[in-house]
Amino acid sequence: MFPTVREILALDPIRHGAPRLVAGEAGLDRPVRWVHVAEVPDIASLLRGGELVLTTGIGLPGEDAGLRAFIGELADVGVSGLVVELGRRYVSGVPRVMAAAAARRGLPLVELRRATPFVRVTEAVHALIVDAQLTELRATEEIHQRFTELSVEGAGPAEVVRQAAELSGCPVVLENLSRQVLAYDPAGQSAELLLDGWEQHSRRISPPGRTAYDADRGWLVTTVGARGQDWGRLLLRWPGGGELTTGAPVPDGAPEPGPADVAPPPQAPPTRLTILVERAASALALGRLIRRDAEGLERQIHRTLLTALLDHSRPVDEVALRARALGVVLERRHLVGVVVRYRGDEPAADGAPPEGPAPVDPEAGPARLRDLSEAVGQALREAKLTGLSSAVDDQSVGVLLALPDPAAEERALAGFAAALRRNRVDAAGPRAAEAAPVRGNGAGAVIVAAGSGVGGLREARRSLVEARQVADAARRDRRDLPVFRLPHVGLAGLLHLLRDEPRLQTFVERELGALLAYDARHPREQLLGTLRAYLEQGRNKSAAAAAAHLSRPAFYERLARIARILDADLDSVEACLSLHVALLALDAVRAP
């Protein structure tokens, strides 16, 4: 915010006085908070530091000890520099003892060899300071307004970080307490250079306090959290600080750098940047509190990356880079898509709706899916597997496993399925586990489906899509398999793959359209469920009646009505096979 001594020496009123630097070159980049004109030796007691002192030297002590004390007191109070106009007290130059004392204390000492109206100097410098302060005030107001709007709008972490980078013009990184990158914006610089070896680099950035500047490495850091629970750090790369890499060592035999060779000390970031990172951190903490019942930030990033792979919304290279910054390496790995989902509530065997409207809990679905997502994450940790995992739709949790080689695929999937089963049983308890088994055919049963392994990230979408299709197709499979693969789902899997095919939909309408239309006109009968029970029991009428909870006469009467509606012989193996395939195809078409 404040001009430096070097910048002030370049102003026209100073240049008019033919300035010459006598001592203290290393301090030329000190900021100047104010300009003070003084002609008495005990002025130091009236100063607060950061001033540029102008004097003609008329009132300064004549003895060497007094001059040394005068310079020492100015340096002790922290003035930015001393400018002496020659001609009144000192003609050819300032006393050598004064120059030596200033050099010893690193205080910039400047001679003006021509008469210079001090008022012009103070006007010019104070105008610079006031303009800078107004600019800083406007920037601060914009910062407050921008982040207030983001908080009100409920902006996500990525948007908050992007706005922080845009306002500052500097790279910004949001990380969790494990030094994993949650969001970043390189501000036009190289993201690869910014994030390469991030965890190790971040652990070396440890300035004291909640908000502080690490001058050695050039990062302004603030802690992110609220209510005494810190969960991350926001870091802003300030170009006035050190570099990402350490300085080169001095070659053997080379002379040590002298005072003229020493680079000026790094400048601390301006106040507005400190305000910016703190306001951004507040917006992030507030957003976290608002979303405290939603999935964690890590899961949000995982979901973003998995969704990007499924819908091609981001380049594959960017997905790999962001995943690596999060601690998941996807390059040069054997990748396997996995989808975990509940089988869902099984309809009644006769297809009849439950008596009376069922109460609807709008929170039950998201909470159920969140529980499953947490169980999947815990299973990955227990099985010591690496990958991206998150909910990919309203019913499923997707996982992209990153394995060292194809030989580890079957062992990894078996270990994951076993860990998932243990987690769900442990979390639910024995009684709840009986009511909602991990596998099997209950309403709370879980299906684990895996796609074919692929050798690169560009093919990962195929594995994920295949896993999702297998999971959907396996919902009505009665087998108790730890992991479903494409060969396991057979005809149902094929029909699911073809569910968007118009010819398959035409086949369903041709075979079942009349019965579906009848059920639509008579919602209390729902004969489709009766037909399903008959076909699933292998055309065994007695077993089908028992499964449908109907008396045998009532069940036979329903079958006769179905045969008339469809104009089909339900004792014909061929006709029943065609109807059964049509039912499976209908399930595939209706699958969410």
Coordinates of C-alpha atoms in Angstrom, one line a residue:
M1 CA 0.0 0.0 0.0
F2 CA 2.9 2.4 0.8
P3 CA 5.5 3.7 -1.6
T4 CA 9.1 2.6 -1.0
V5 CA 12.2 4.8 -0.5
R6 CA 13.3 3.7 -4.0
E7 CA 10.0 4.9 -5.5
I8 CA 10.2 8.2 -3.7
L9 CA 13.7 8.9 -5.0
A10 CA 12.3 8.6 -8.5
L11 CA 9.7 11.4 -8.0
D12 CA 10.3 14.6 -9.8
P13 CA 10.5 16.9 -6.7
I14 CA 13.3 14.6 -5.3
R15 CA 15.1 14.2 -8.7
H16 CA 15.1 18.0 -9.0
G17 CA 17.3 18.1 -5.9
A18 CA 20.0 15.8 -7.6
P19 CA 19.8 13.0 -5.0
R20 CA 22.8 10.8 -4.2
L21 CA 22.6 7.6 -2.1
V22 CA 25.3 7.7 0.6
A23 CA 24.5 4.6 2.6
G24 CA 21.8 1.9 3.2
E25 CA 21.2 0.6 -0.3
A26 CA 19.7 -2.6 1.2
G27 CA 16.9 -0.6 2.8
L28 CA 15.7 1.2 -0.4
D29 CA 12.7 -1.1 -0.6
R30 CA 11.4 -0.2 2.8
P31 CA 7.8 1.2 2.7
V32 CA 7.3 4.9 3.6
R33 CA 4.3 5.5 5.7
W34 CA 4.7 9.3 6.0
V35 CA 7.2 12.1 5.4
H36 CA 8.3 14.2 8.3
V37 CA 10.4 17.4 8.2
A38 CA 12.7 17.8 11.3
E39 CA 15.5 20.2 12.3
V40 CA 16.0 19.1 15.9
P41 CA 18.2 16.2 17.1
D42 CA 15.6 14.6 19.4
I43 CA 13.0 14.1 16.8
A44 CA 13.0 10.2 17.2
S45 CA 10.7 10.4 20.3
L46 CA 8.0 12.0 18.1
L47 CA 8.1 9.3 15.4
R48 CA 6.3 5.9 15.2
G49 CA 8.3 4.2 12.5
G50 CA 8.0 4.1 8.7
E51 CA 8.7 7.8 8.2
L52 CA 11.0 9.4 5.7
V53 CA 12.8 12.2 7.5
L54 CA 13.8 15.4 5.6
T55 CA 16.3 17.8 7.1
T56 CA 18.8 20.5 6.2
G57 CA 20.9 19.5 9.2
I58 CA 20.9 23.0 10.8
G59 CA 19.9 21.7 14.2
L60 CA 22.0 18.5 14.2
P61 CA 24.8 17.9 16.8
G62 CA 28.3 19.1 15.8
E63 CA 30.2 16.3 17.5
D64 CA 30.6 12.8 16.2
A65 CA 29.0 11.1 19.2
G66 CA 25.9 13.2 18.8
L67 CA 25.6 12.3 15.1
R68 CA 26.0 8.6 15.9
A69 CA 23.3 8.9 18.6
F70 CA 21.0 10.7 16.2
I71 CA 21.3 8.0 13.5
G72 CA 21.0 5.3 16.1
E73 CA 17.8 6.7 17.5
L74 CA 16.2 7.0 14.0
A75 CA 17.1 3.4 13.3
D76 CA 15.8 2.2 16.6
V77 CA 12.4 3.8 16.1
G78 CA 12.2 2.3 12.6
V79 CA 12.3 5.2 10.2
S80 CA 12.5 4.3 6.5
G81 CA 15.2 6.7 5.5
L82 CA 16.9 10.1 6.1
V83 CA 17.2 12.8 3.4
V84 CA 19.7 15.7 4.0
E85 CA 19.6 18.8 1.8
L86 CA 23.1 20.2 1.4
G87 CA 24.0 23.9 1.4
R88 CA 23.0 25.2 4.8
R89 CA 24.8 23.1 7.4
Y90 CA 26.7 20.7 5.2
V91 CA 28.1 22.0 1.9
S92 CA 30.1 19.3 0.1
G93 CA 28.5 16.3 1.7
V94 CA 27.2 14.8 5.0
P95 CA 29.9 14.0 7.6
R96 CA 31.6 10.7 7.2
V97 CA 30.7 9.6 10.7
M98 CA 27.0 10.1 9.8
A99 CA 27.4 8.0 6.6
A100 CA 29.3 5.3 8.5
A101 CA 26.6 5.1 11.2
A102 CA 23.8 4.9 8.6
A103 CA 25.7 2.2 6.7
R104 CA 26.2 0.2 9.9
R105 CA 22.5 0.4 10.8
G106 CA 21.3 -0.3 7.2
L107 CA 19.5 3.1 7.2
P108 CA 19.1 4.7 3.7
L109 CA 20.9 8.1 3.8
V110 CA 20.4 10.4 0.8
E111 CA 22.0 13.8 0.0
L112 CA 20.1 16.4 -2.0
R113 CA 22.9 18.4 -3.8
R114 CA 20.5 21.2 -4.9
A115 CA 18.0 23.3 -2.9
T116 CA 14.7 21.5 -2.8
P117 CA 11.4 22.8 -1.5
F118 CA 10.4 20.2 1.1
V119 CA 6.7 21.0 0.7
R120 CA 6.8 19.7 -2.9
V121 CA 8.3 16.5 -1.7
T122 CA 5.7 16.0 1.1
E123 CA 2.9 16.9 -1.2
A124 CA 4.0 14.3 -3.8
V125 CA 4.6 11.5 -1.4
H126 CA 1.5 12.1 0.7
A127 CA -0.5 12.1 -2.6
L128 CA 0.9 8.7 -3.4
I129 CA 0.1 7.4 0.1
V130 CA -3.5 8.8 0.0
D131 CA -4.1 7.4 -3.5
A132 CA -2.8 4.0 -2.4
Q133 CA -4.9 4.0 0.7
L134 CA -8.0 4.9 -1.4
T135 CA -7.2 2.1 -3.8
E136 CA -6.7 -0.3 -1.0
L137 CA -10.0 0.8 0.6
R138 CA -11.9 0.3 -2.7
A139 CA -10.2 -3.1 -3.2
T140 CA -11.2 -4.1 0.4
E141 CA -14.8 -3.0 -0.2
E142 CA -14.9 -5.2 -3.3
I143 CA -13.5 -8.1 -1.4
H144 CA -16.1 -7.8 1.3
Q145 CA -18.9 -7.4 -1.2
R146 CA -17.8 -10.3 -3.4
F147 CA -17.4 -12.8 -0.6
T148 CA -20.6 -11.7 1.1
E149 CA -22.5 -12.5 -2.2
L150 CA -20.7 -15.8 -2.4
S151 CA -21.8 -16.7 1.1
V152 CA -25.4 -15.7 0.5
E153 CA -25.5 -17.7 -2.8
G154 CA -24.0 -20.7 -1.1
A155 CA -21.1 -20.9 -3.5
G156 CA -19.0 -24.1 -3.4
P157 CA -15.3 -24.2 -2.5
A158 CA -14.2 -24.2 -6.2
E159 CA -16.1 -21.0 -6.9
V160 CA -14.7 -19.3 -3.7
V161 CA -11.2 -20.3 -4.6
R162 CA -11.7 -19.1 -8.2
Q163 CA -12.9 -15.7 -7.0
A164 CA -10.0 -15.4 -4.6
A165 CA -7.5 -16.0 -7.4
E166 CA -9.3 -13.6 -9.7
L167 CA -9.3 -10.8 -7.1
S168 CA -5.7 -11.3 -6.1
G169 CA -4.2 -12.3 -9.4
C170 CA -2.3 -15.0 -7.5
P171 CA -2.5 -18.8 -7.3
V172 CA -4.8 -20.0 -4.5
V173 CA -5.0 -23.5 -3.1
L174 CA -7.5 -25.0 -0.6
E175 CA -6.3 -28.1 1.2
N176 CA -7.5 -30.3 4.0
L177 CA -5.6 -31.1 7.2
S178 CA -3.9 -34.1 5.5
R179 CA -2.5 -31.6 2.9
Q180 CA -4.7 -33.0 0.1
V181 CA -5.8 -30.4 -2.4
L182 CA -9.6 -29.8 -2.3
A183 CA -9.7 -26.9 -4.8
Y184 CA -7.2 -24.7 -6.6
D185 CA -6.9 -22.0 -9.2
P186 CA -3.5 -21.4 -10.7
A187 CA -4.4 -17.8 -11.8
G188 CA -3.1 -18.4 -15.3
Q189 CA 0.1 -20.1 -14.2
S190 CA 1.1 -23.7 -14.6
A191 CA -1.1 -26.0 -12.5
E192 CA 1.4 -28.8 -13.0
L193 CA 4.1 -26.8 -11.4
L194 CA 1.8 -25.5 -8.6
L195 CA 0.6 -29.0 -7.5
D196 CA 3.7 -31.1 -8.2
G197 CA 4.7 -32.7 -4.9
W198 CA 2.1 -30.6 -3.1
E199 CA 1.9 -32.5 0.1
Q200 CA 5.6 -32.4 0.8
H201 CA 5.8 -28.7 -0.2
S202 CA 2.8 -27.8 1.9
R203 CA 4.2 -29.4 5.0
R204 CA 7.2 -27.0 4.8
I205 CA 4.8 -24.0 4.9
S206 CA 4.1 -23.5 8.6
P207 CA 4.0 -19.9 9.6
P208 CA 2.7 -19.2 13.2
G209 CA -0.8 -18.0 13.9
R210 CA -4.1 -18.5 12.1
T211 CA -3.2 -16.0 9.4
A212 CA 0.4 -15.4 8.6
Y213 CA 2.9 -15.1 5.7
D214 CA 5.7 -17.5 5.1
A215 CA 8.3 -15.2 3.6
D216 CA 10.8 -18.0 2.9
R217 CA 8.4 -19.8 0.6
G218 CA 6.2 -17.0 -0.4
W219 CA 2.8 -18.2 0.8
L220 CA 0.1 -16.3 2.7
V221 CA -1.7 -18.9 4.8
T222 CA -4.9 -18.8 6.8
T223 CA -6.7 -21.6 8.7
V224 CA -10.2 -22.6 7.6
G225 CA -12.7 -23.7 10.2
A226 CA -15.4 -22.5 12.6
R227 CA -16.7 -23.3 16.1
G228 CA -13.3 -24.5 17.1
Q229 CA -13.2 -27.2 14.4
D230 CA -10.5 -26.4 11.8
W231 CA -10.6 -28.6 8.7
G232 CA -8.2 -27.0 6.2
R233 CA -6.0 -24.2 5.1
L234 CA -6.3 -21.6 2.3
L235 CA -3.0 -20.7 0.8
L236 CA -2.2 -17.7 -1.6
R237 CA 1.0 -17.6 -3.5
W238 CA 2.4 -14.0 -3.2
P239 CA 5.1 -13.2 -5.8
G240 CA 6.9 -10.9 -3.5
G241 CA 8.1 -13.9 -1.5
G242 CA 10.4 -16.8 -2.1
E243 CA 10.3 -19.3 -5.0
L244 CA 8.7 -22.7 -5.1
T245 CA 12.3 -24.2 -5.5
T246 CA 15.2 -23.5 -3.2
G247 CA 18.0 -21.2 -4.3
A248 CA 21.0 -22.7 -6.1
P249 CA 24.1 -23.4 -3.8
V250 CA 27.2 -21.3 -4.2
P251 CA 29.7 -23.2 -6.4
D252 CA 33.0 -24.2 -4.8
G253 CA 35.6 -21.5 -5.1
A254 CA 33.1 -18.8 -5.9
P255 CA 33.2 -15.7 -3.7
E256 CA 30.5 -15.3 -1.1
P257 CA 27.8 -12.7 -2.1
G258 CA 28.6 -9.2 -0.9
P259 CA 26.1 -6.6 0.3
A260 CA 25.5 -5.4 -3.3
D261 CA 24.8 -8.9 -4.4
V262 CA 22.2 -9.7 -1.8
A263 CA 18.6 -9.7 -3.1
P264 CA 16.3 -7.4 -1.3
P265 CA 14.3 -9.1 1.5
P266 CA 10.9 -10.4 0.3
Q267 CA 8.0 -8.0 0.7
A268 CA 5.1 -8.9 2.8
P269 CA 1.8 -9.1 1.0
P270 CA -0.4 -6.0 1.1
T271 CA -3.1 -5.8 3.8
R272 CA -5.9 -6.3 1.2
L273 CA -4.6 -9.8 0.4
T274 CA -4.6 -10.7 4.1
I275 CA -8.2 -9.5 4.2
L276 CA -9.0 -11.4 1.1
V277 CA -7.8 -14.8 2.3
E278 CA -9.5 -14.3 5.7
R279 CA -12.8 -13.4 4.0
A280 CA -12.4 -16.3 1.6
A281 CA -11.8 -18.6 4.5
S282 CA -14.9 -17.3 6.3
A283 CA -17.0 -18.0 3.2
L284 CA -15.6 -21.5 3.0
A285 CA -16.2 -22.2 6.7
L286 CA -19.8 -20.8 6.5
G287 CA -20.5 -22.9 3.4
R288 CA -19.2 -26.0 5.3
L289 CA -21.5 -25.2 8.3
I290 CA -24.5 -24.8 5.9
R291 CA -23.6 -28.1 4.2
R292 CA -22.6 -29.9 7.4
D293 CA -25.2 -32.7 6.8
A294 CA -24.1 -33.2 3.2
E295 CA -21.1 -35.2 2.0
G296 CA -17.6 -34.0 2.9
L297 CA -15.6 -31.8 0.6
E298 CA -13.4 -34.8 -0.4
R299 CA -16.5 -36.7 -1.5
Q300 CA -17.7 -33.7 -3.4
I301 CA -14.4 -33.6 -5.3
H302 CA -14.5 -37.3 -5.9
R303 CA -18.1 -37.0 -7.2
T304 CA -17.0 -34.1 -9.5
L305 CA -14.2 -36.2 -11.0
L306 CA -16.3 -39.3 -11.4
T307 CA -19.1 -37.3 -13.0
A308 CA -16.5 -35.7 -15.3
L309 CA -15.4 -39.1 -16.5
L310 CA -19.0 -40.3 -17.1
D311 CA -20.2 -37.2 -19.0
H312 CA -16.9 -35.9 -20.6
S313 CA -17.3 -32.5 -18.9
R314 CA -13.6 -32.2 -18.2
P315 CA -10.5 -33.2 -20.1
V316 CA -9.0 -36.5 -18.9
D317 CA -5.7 -34.9 -18.2
E318 CA -7.3 -32.4 -15.8
V319 CA -9.2 -35.2 -14.0
A320 CA -5.9 -37.0 -13.5
L321 CA -4.2 -33.9 -12.2
R322 CA -6.9 -33.1 -9.7
A323 CA -7.1 -36.7 -8.6
R324 CA -3.3 -36.8 -8.0
A325 CA -3.5 -33.6 -6.0
L326 CA -6.2 -35.3 -3.9
G327 CA -3.8 -38.2 -3.3
V328 CA -5.3 -40.6 -5.9
V329 CA -2.9 -41.5 -8.7
L330 CA -4.8 -42.7 -11.8
E331 CA -2.0 -42.6 -14.4
R332 CA -0.3 -45.8 -15.3
R333 CA -2.7 -47.9 -13.2
H334 CA -5.1 -50.7 -13.9
L335 CA -8.6 -49.1 -13.5
V336 CA -11.8 -50.9 -12.6
G337 CA -15.2 -49.3 -12.3
V338 CA -17.4 -50.5 -9.5
V339 CA -21.0 -49.6 -8.6
V340 CA -22.6 -50.4 -5.3
R341 CA -26.4 -50.0 -4.9
Y342 CA -29.4 -51.2 -2.9
R343 CA -31.6 -53.7 -4.7
G344 CA -34.5 -51.4 -3.7
D345 CA -37.9 -52.3 -2.3
E346 CA -39.1 -55.5 -3.9
P347 CA -42.7 -55.1 -5.2
A348 CA -45.4 -57.5 -3.8
A349 CA -45.5 -60.7 -5.7
D350 CA -49.0 -60.1 -7.0
G351 CA -48.2 -56.5 -7.9
A352 CA -50.9 -55.1 -5.8
P353 CA -50.2 -51.7 -4.2
P354 CA -50.1 -51.6 -0.4
E355 CA -53.3 -50.6 1.4
G356 CA -53.4 -46.9 2.0
P357 CA -50.8 -44.3 1.0
A358 CA -47.3 -45.0 2.3
P359 CA -45.8 -42.2 4.3
V360 CA -43.0 -40.5 2.4
D361 CA -39.9 -39.3 4.2
P362 CA -38.0 -36.9 1.8
E363 CA -34.8 -37.3 3.9
A364 CA -34.8 -41.1 3.9
G365 CA -33.4 -41.5 0.4
P366 CA -30.4 -39.1 0.7
A367 CA -29.6 -40.4 4.2
R368 CA -29.7 -44.0 3.0
L369 CA -27.4 -43.2 0.1
R370 CA -25.1 -41.2 2.4
D371 CA -24.8 -44.2 4.7
L372 CA -24.0 -46.4 1.8
S373 CA -21.4 -44.0 0.6
E374 CA -19.7 -43.9 4.0
A375 CA -19.7 -47.7 4.1
V376 CA -18.1 -47.9 0.7
G377 CA -15.4 -45.4 1.7
Q378 CA -14.7 -47.3 4.9
A379 CA -14.5 -50.6 3.0
L380 CA -11.9 -49.1 0.6
R381 CA -9.8 -48.0 3.5
E382 CA -10.0 -51.4 5.3
A383 CA -9.1 -53.2 2.0
K384 CA -6.2 -50.8 1.5
L385 CA -7.5 -49.8 -1.9
T386 CA -7.0 -46.5 -3.7
G387 CA -9.6 -44.9 -5.9
L388 CA -12.3 -42.3 -6.4
S389 CA -15.6 -43.0 -4.7
S390 CA -18.9 -41.1 -4.3
A391 CA -22.5 -41.2 -5.1
V392 CA -23.0 -41.0 -8.9
D393 CA -26.8 -40.9 -8.9
D394 CA -29.8 -41.1 -6.5
Q395 CA -29.4 -44.9 -6.0
S396 CA -25.7 -45.8 -6.6
V397 CA -22.2 -45.2 -5.2
G398 CA -19.5 -45.4 -7.9
V399 CA -15.9 -46.4 -7.3
L400 CA -13.0 -46.2 -9.8
L401 CA -10.3 -48.5 -8.3
A402 CA -6.7 -47.8 -9.2
L403 CA -4.7 -51.0 -9.0
P404 CA -1.0 -51.6 -9.6
D405 CA -1.5 -54.3 -12.2
P406 CA -4.3 -56.4 -13.7
A407 CA -3.3 -59.5 -11.6
A408 CA -4.6 -57.7 -8.5
E409 CA -8.1 -57.2 -9.9
E410 CA -10.0 -60.2 -8.6
R411 CA -8.3 -60.2 -5.2
A412 CA -9.0 -56.4 -4.8
L413 CA -12.7 -56.8 -5.6
A414 CA -13.1 -59.8 -3.3
G415 CA -11.4 -57.9 -0.5
F416 CA -13.6 -54.8 -1.1
A417 CA -16.8 -56.8 -1.1
A418 CA -15.8 -58.6 2.1
A419 CA -14.9 -55.3 3.8
L420 CA -18.2 -53.8 2.7
R421 CA -20.2 -56.7 4.2
R422 CA -18.3 -56.4 7.5
N423 CA -18.9 -52.6 7.7
R424 CA -22.6 -52.8 7.0
V425 CA -23.1 -55.6 9.5
D426 CA -21.0 -53.8 12.2
A427 CA -22.7 -50.5 11.6
A428 CA -26.2 -52.0 11.7
G429 CA -25.8 -54.6 14.4
P430 CA -26.9 -58.2 14.2
R431 CA -30.6 -57.5 14.4
A432 CA -30.5 -54.8 11.7
A433 CA -28.2 -56.9 9.6
E434 CA -30.9 -59.7 9.5
A435 CA -33.5 -57.2 8.4
A436 CA -31.2 -55.5 5.8
P437 CA -28.6 -58.0 4.7
V438 CA -25.6 -56.9 2.7
R439 CA -26.5 -59.3 -0.1
G440 CA -29.5 -61.5 -0.8
N441 CA -33.0 -60.3 -1.8
G442 CA -34.1 -58.1 1.0
A443 CA -35.1 -54.4 0.6
G444 CA -31.8 -53.3 2.2
A445 CA -29.6 -55.8 0.3
V446 CA -26.7 -54.4 -1.6
I447 CA -25.3 -55.3 -5.0
V448 CA -21.6 -54.9 -5.8
A449 CA -21.1 -54.8 -9.6
A450 CA -17.8 -54.4 -11.4
G451 CA -17.0 -53.5 -15.0
S452 CA -14.1 -54.8 -17.1
G453 CA -10.7 -53.6 -16.1
V454 CA -9.0 -51.0 -18.4
G455 CA -5.4 -49.9 -18.9
G456 CA -5.9 -46.2 -18.9
L457 CA -8.0 -43.3 -17.7
R458 CA -9.4 -42.6 -21.2
E459 CA -11.1 -46.0 -21.1
A460 CA -12.3 -45.6 -17.5
R461 CA -15.8 -44.4 -18.6
R462 CA -16.4 -47.7 -20.3
S463 CA -15.7 -49.6 -17.1
L464 CA -17.9 -47.4 -15.0
V465 CA -20.8 -47.5 -17.4
E466 CA -20.6 -51.3 -17.6
A467 CA -20.5 -51.5 -13.8
R468 CA -23.6 -49.4 -13.6
Q469 CA -25.4 -51.5 -16.2
V470 CA -24.5 -54.7 -14.5
A471 CA -25.7 -53.3 -11.1
D472 CA -29.0 -52.3 -12.6
A473 CA -29.5 -55.6 -14.4
A474 CA -28.6 -57.6 -11.3
R475 CA -31.3 -56.1 -9.1
R476 CA -33.7 -59.1 -9.7
D477 CA -31.0 -61.7 -9.8
R478 CA -31.7 -64.2 -7.0
R479 CA -28.1 -65.4 -6.7
D480 CA -26.0 -64.4 -3.7
L481 CA -22.8 -63.3 -5.4
P482 CA -20.1 -61.2 -3.7
V483 CA -19.4 -59.3 -7.0
F484 CA -21.5 -59.2 -10.1
R485 CA -19.7 -59.1 -13.5
L486 CA -21.1 -58.8 -17.0
P487 CA -21.1 -62.6 -17.6
H488 CA -23.2 -63.1 -14.4
V489 CA -26.3 -61.1 -15.5
G490 CA -27.0 -63.1 -18.7
L491 CA -30.2 -62.2 -20.5
A492 CA -31.2 -59.5 -18.1
G493 CA -27.8 -57.8 -18.6
L494 CA -28.2 -58.0 -22.4
L495 CA -31.7 -56.5 -22.2
H496 CA -30.4 -53.7 -20.0
L497 CA -27.7 -52.8 -22.5
L498 CA -30.4 -52.7 -25.2
R499 CA -33.0 -50.8 -23.1
D500 CA -32.8 -47.6 -25.2
E501 CA -33.2 -49.6 -28.5
P502 CA -36.6 -48.7 -30.1
R503 CA -37.0 -52.3 -31.4
L504 CA -36.8 -53.7 -27.9
Q505 CA -39.4 -51.2 -26.7
T506 CA -41.7 -52.1 -29.6
F507 CA -41.3 -55.8 -28.6
V508 CA -42.4 -55.0 -25.0
E509 CA -45.4 -53.1 -26.2
R510 CA -46.4 -55.8 -28.6
E511 CA -46.2 -58.5 -26.0
L512 CA -47.4 -56.7 -22.9
G513 CA -49.1 -53.5 -24.1
A514 CA -52.7 -54.9 -23.7
L515 CA -52.1 -56.0 -20.2
L516 CA -50.4 -52.8 -19.2
A517 CA -53.4 -50.9 -20.6
Y518 CA -55.8 -53.1 -18.6
D519 CA -53.8 -52.5 -15.4
A520 CA -53.9 -48.8 -16.0
R521 CA -57.7 -48.9 -16.2
H522 CA -58.0 -51.2 -13.2
P523 CA -55.3 -50.1 -10.7
R524 CA -56.6 -52.4 -7.9
E525 CA -56.1 -55.6 -9.9
Q526 CA -52.6 -55.2 -11.3
L527 CA -52.5 -58.4 -13.3
L528 CA -48.9 -57.8 -14.4
G529 CA -47.8 -58.9 -10.9
T530 CA -49.8 -62.2 -11.3
L531 CA -48.1 -62.9 -14.6
R532 CA -44.7 -62.2 -13.2
A533 CA -45.3 -64.6 -10.2
Y534 CA -46.4 -67.3 -12.6
L535 CA -43.4 -67.0 -14.9
E536 CA -40.9 -66.7 -12.1
Q537 CA -42.2 -69.9 -10.5
G538 CA -41.5 -71.8 -13.7
R539 CA -45.3 -72.0 -14.6
N540 CA -46.0 -73.9 -11.4
K541 CA -49.4 -72.6 -10.6
S542 CA -49.6 -73.9 -7.1
A543 CA -46.2 -72.3 -6.2
A544 CA -47.1 -69.1 -7.9
A545 CA -50.4 -68.8 -6.1
A546 CA -48.6 -69.3 -2.8
A547 CA -46.0 -66.7 -3.7
A548 CA -48.8 -64.2 -4.7
H549 CA -50.7 -64.9 -1.4
L550 CA -53.8 -65.9 -3.4
S551 CA -56.0 -68.9 -3.2
R552 CA -55.6 -71.3 -6.1
P553 CA -59.1 -70.7 -7.6
A554 CA -58.5 -66.9 -7.5
F555 CA -55.1 -67.3 -9.0
Y556 CA -56.4 -69.6 -11.8
E557 CA -59.2 -67.1 -12.6
R558 CA -56.6 -64.3 -12.9
L559 CA -54.5 -66.4 -15.3
A560 CA -57.5 -67.1 -17.5
R561 CA -58.2 -63.3 -17.6
I562 CA -54.6 -62.6 -18.5
A563 CA -54.7 -65.2 -21.3
R564 CA -57.8 -63.5 -22.8
I565 CA -56.4 -60.0 -22.6
L566 CA -53.1 -61.0 -24.2
D567 CA -54.7 -63.6 -26.5
A568 CA -51.9 -66.0 -25.5
D569 CA -51.7 -69.6 -24.4
L570 CA -50.1 -69.6 -21.0
D571 CA -49.5 -73.3 -21.1
S572 CA -47.2 -72.9 -24.1
V573 CA -43.5 -72.9 -23.3
E574 CA -42.8 -70.7 -26.3
A575 CA -45.5 -68.1 -25.5
C576 CA -44.4 -68.0 -21.9
L577 CA -40.7 -67.6 -22.9
S578 CA -41.6 -64.6 -25.1
L579 CA -43.7 -63.0 -22.3
H580 CA -40.9 -63.6 -19.7
V581 CA -38.4 -61.9 -22.0
A582 CA -40.8 -59.0 -22.5
L583 CA -41.2 -58.7 -18.7
L584 CA -37.4 -58.6 -18.2
A585 CA -37.1 -56.0 -21.0
L586 CA -39.9 -54.0 -19.3
D587 CA -37.8 -54.0 -16.1
A588 CA -34.8 -52.9 -18.0
V589 CA -36.6 -50.0 -19.7
R590 CA -38.1 -48.9 -16.5
A591 CA -34.9 -49.1 -14.5
P592 CA -33.8 -45.6 -13.3

